[in-house]
Short mmCIF file of C-alpha atoms in Angstrom, two decimals:
data_model
loop_
_atom_site.label_atom_id
_atom_site.label_comp_id
_atom_site.label_asym_id
_atom_site.label_seq_id
_atom_site.Cartn_x
_atom_site.Cartn_y
_atom_site.Cartn_z
CA UNK A 1 -1.88 -12.61 3.93
CA UNK A 2 1.87 -12.39 3.48
CA UNK A 3 4.10 -13.94 6.10
CA UNK A 4 5.60 -11.59 8.64
CA UNK A 5 9.33 -11.46 9.16
CA UNK A 6 9.02 -13.25 12.50
CA UNK A 7 6.94 -16.07 11.03
CA UNK A 8 9.41 -16.54 8.20
CA UNK A 9 12.40 -16.56 10.57
CA UNK A 10 10.69 -19.17 12.75
CA UNK A 11 10.10 -21.42 9.74
CA UNK A 12 13.67 -20.93 8.52
CA UNK A 13 15.15 -21.77 11.92
CA UNK A 14 13.01 -24.91 12.18
CA UNK A 15 13.72 -26.34 8.71
CA UNK A 16 17.26 -25.10 8.01
CA UNK A 17 19.73 -27.84 7.18
CA UNK A 18 22.74 -25.84 8.46
CA UNK A 19 23.46 -22.49 10.07
CA UNK A 20 22.64 -19.57 7.78
CA UNK A 21 20.51 -21.71 5.46
CA UNK A 22 17.67 -19.72 3.93
CA UNK A 23 17.30 -21.19 0.46
CA UNK A 24 17.42 -24.97 0.72
CA UNK A 25 14.56 -26.94 -0.75
CA UNK A 26 13.28 -27.85 2.73
CA UNK A 27 13.03 -24.22 3.79
CA UNK A 28 11.38 -23.16 0.55
CA UNK A 29 8.83 -25.98 0.74
CA UNK A 30 8.03 -25.18 4.37
CA UNK A 31 7.47 -21.48 3.60
CA UNK A 32 5.29 -22.33 0.60
CA UNK A 33 3.28 -24.77 2.71
CA UNK A 34 2.56 -22.08 5.31
CA UNK A 35 1.53 -19.62 2.55
CA UNK A 36 -0.68 -22.27 0.91
CA UNK A 37 -2.41 -23.03 4.21
CA UNK A 38 -3.02 -19.31 4.81
CA UNK A 39 -4.45 -18.87 1.31
CA UNK A 40 -6.71 -21.90 1.77
CA UNK A 41 -8.21 -20.41 4.91
CA UNK A 42 -8.65 -17.06 3.14
CA UNK A 43 -10.40 -18.69 0.19
CA UNK A 44 -12.85 -20.52 2.44
CA UNK A 45 -14.25 -17.12 3.46
CA UNK A 46 -13.79 -15.34 0.12
CA UNK A 47 -14.98 -17.83 -2.47
CA UNK A 48 -14.96 -15.42 -5.42
CA UNK A 49 -11.40 -14.13 -4.92
CA UNK A 50 -10.07 -15.51 -8.18
CA UNK A 51 -6.77 -13.59 -8.07
CA UNK A 52 -5.85 -15.25 -4.79
CA UNK A 53 -6.96 -18.60 -6.19
CA UNK A 54 -4.57 -18.17 -9.11
CA UNK A 55 -1.76 -17.30 -6.71
CA UNK A 56 -2.61 -20.40 -4.69
CA UNK A 57 -2.33 -22.61 -7.77
CA UNK A 58 1.03 -21.05 -8.63
CA UNK A 59 2.37 -21.69 -5.13
CA UNK A 60 1.13 -25.29 -5.24
CA UNK A 61 2.91 -25.81 -8.57
CA UNK A 62 6.14 -24.29 -7.28
CA UNK A 63 6.00 -26.50 -4.16
CA UNK A 64 5.35 -29.57 -6.32
CA UNK A 65 8.39 -28.84 -8.49
CA UNK A 66 10.60 -28.34 -5.42
CA UNK A 67 9.33 -31.56 -3.88
CA UNK A 68 10.06 -33.46 -7.10
CA UNK A 69 13.57 -32.01 -7.12
CA UNK A 70 14.15 -33.01 -3.50
CA UNK A 71 12.73 -36.49 -4.09
CA UNK A 72 15.10 -37.08 -7.02
CA UNK A 73 18.09 -35.62 -5.18
CA UNK A 74 17.74 -37.16 -1.70
CA UNK A 75 14.86 -39.50 -0.92
CA UNK A 76 15.55 -39.64 2.84
CA UNK A 77 15.36 -35.85 3.21
CA UNK A 78 12.17 -35.84 1.13
CA UNK A 79 10.47 -38.46 3.27
CA UNK A 80 11.52 -36.72 6.49
CA UNK A 81 10.14 -33.42 5.24
CA UNK A 82 6.76 -34.71 4.11
CA UNK A 83 6.27 -36.51 7.41
CA UNK A 84 7.25 -33.36 9.35
CA UNK A 85 4.93 -31.13 7.31
CA UNK A 86 2.13 -33.67 7.16
CA UNK A 87 1.95 -33.73 3.36
CA UNK A 88 1.06 -36.59 1.10
CA UNK A 89 3.95 -38.07 -0.81
#
């Protein structure tokens, strides 16, 4: 269920704001979105996996806090990111 190194590098290269960027809000939100989507598909098959469900809720909360931070800091970057990821804003 965890992201492989290649998957993570692909996400980082796609959403990085500059060269060598691995920790910007955009990159973190994109990685969390991929992990959330993977957990959602896992939980559709394993309904009673409550530990994974708790982890999913934690990841959703972390992504929400990062999105709020990005929205308050730079609205244009926030809107570009949610349209690129296909999230509701």
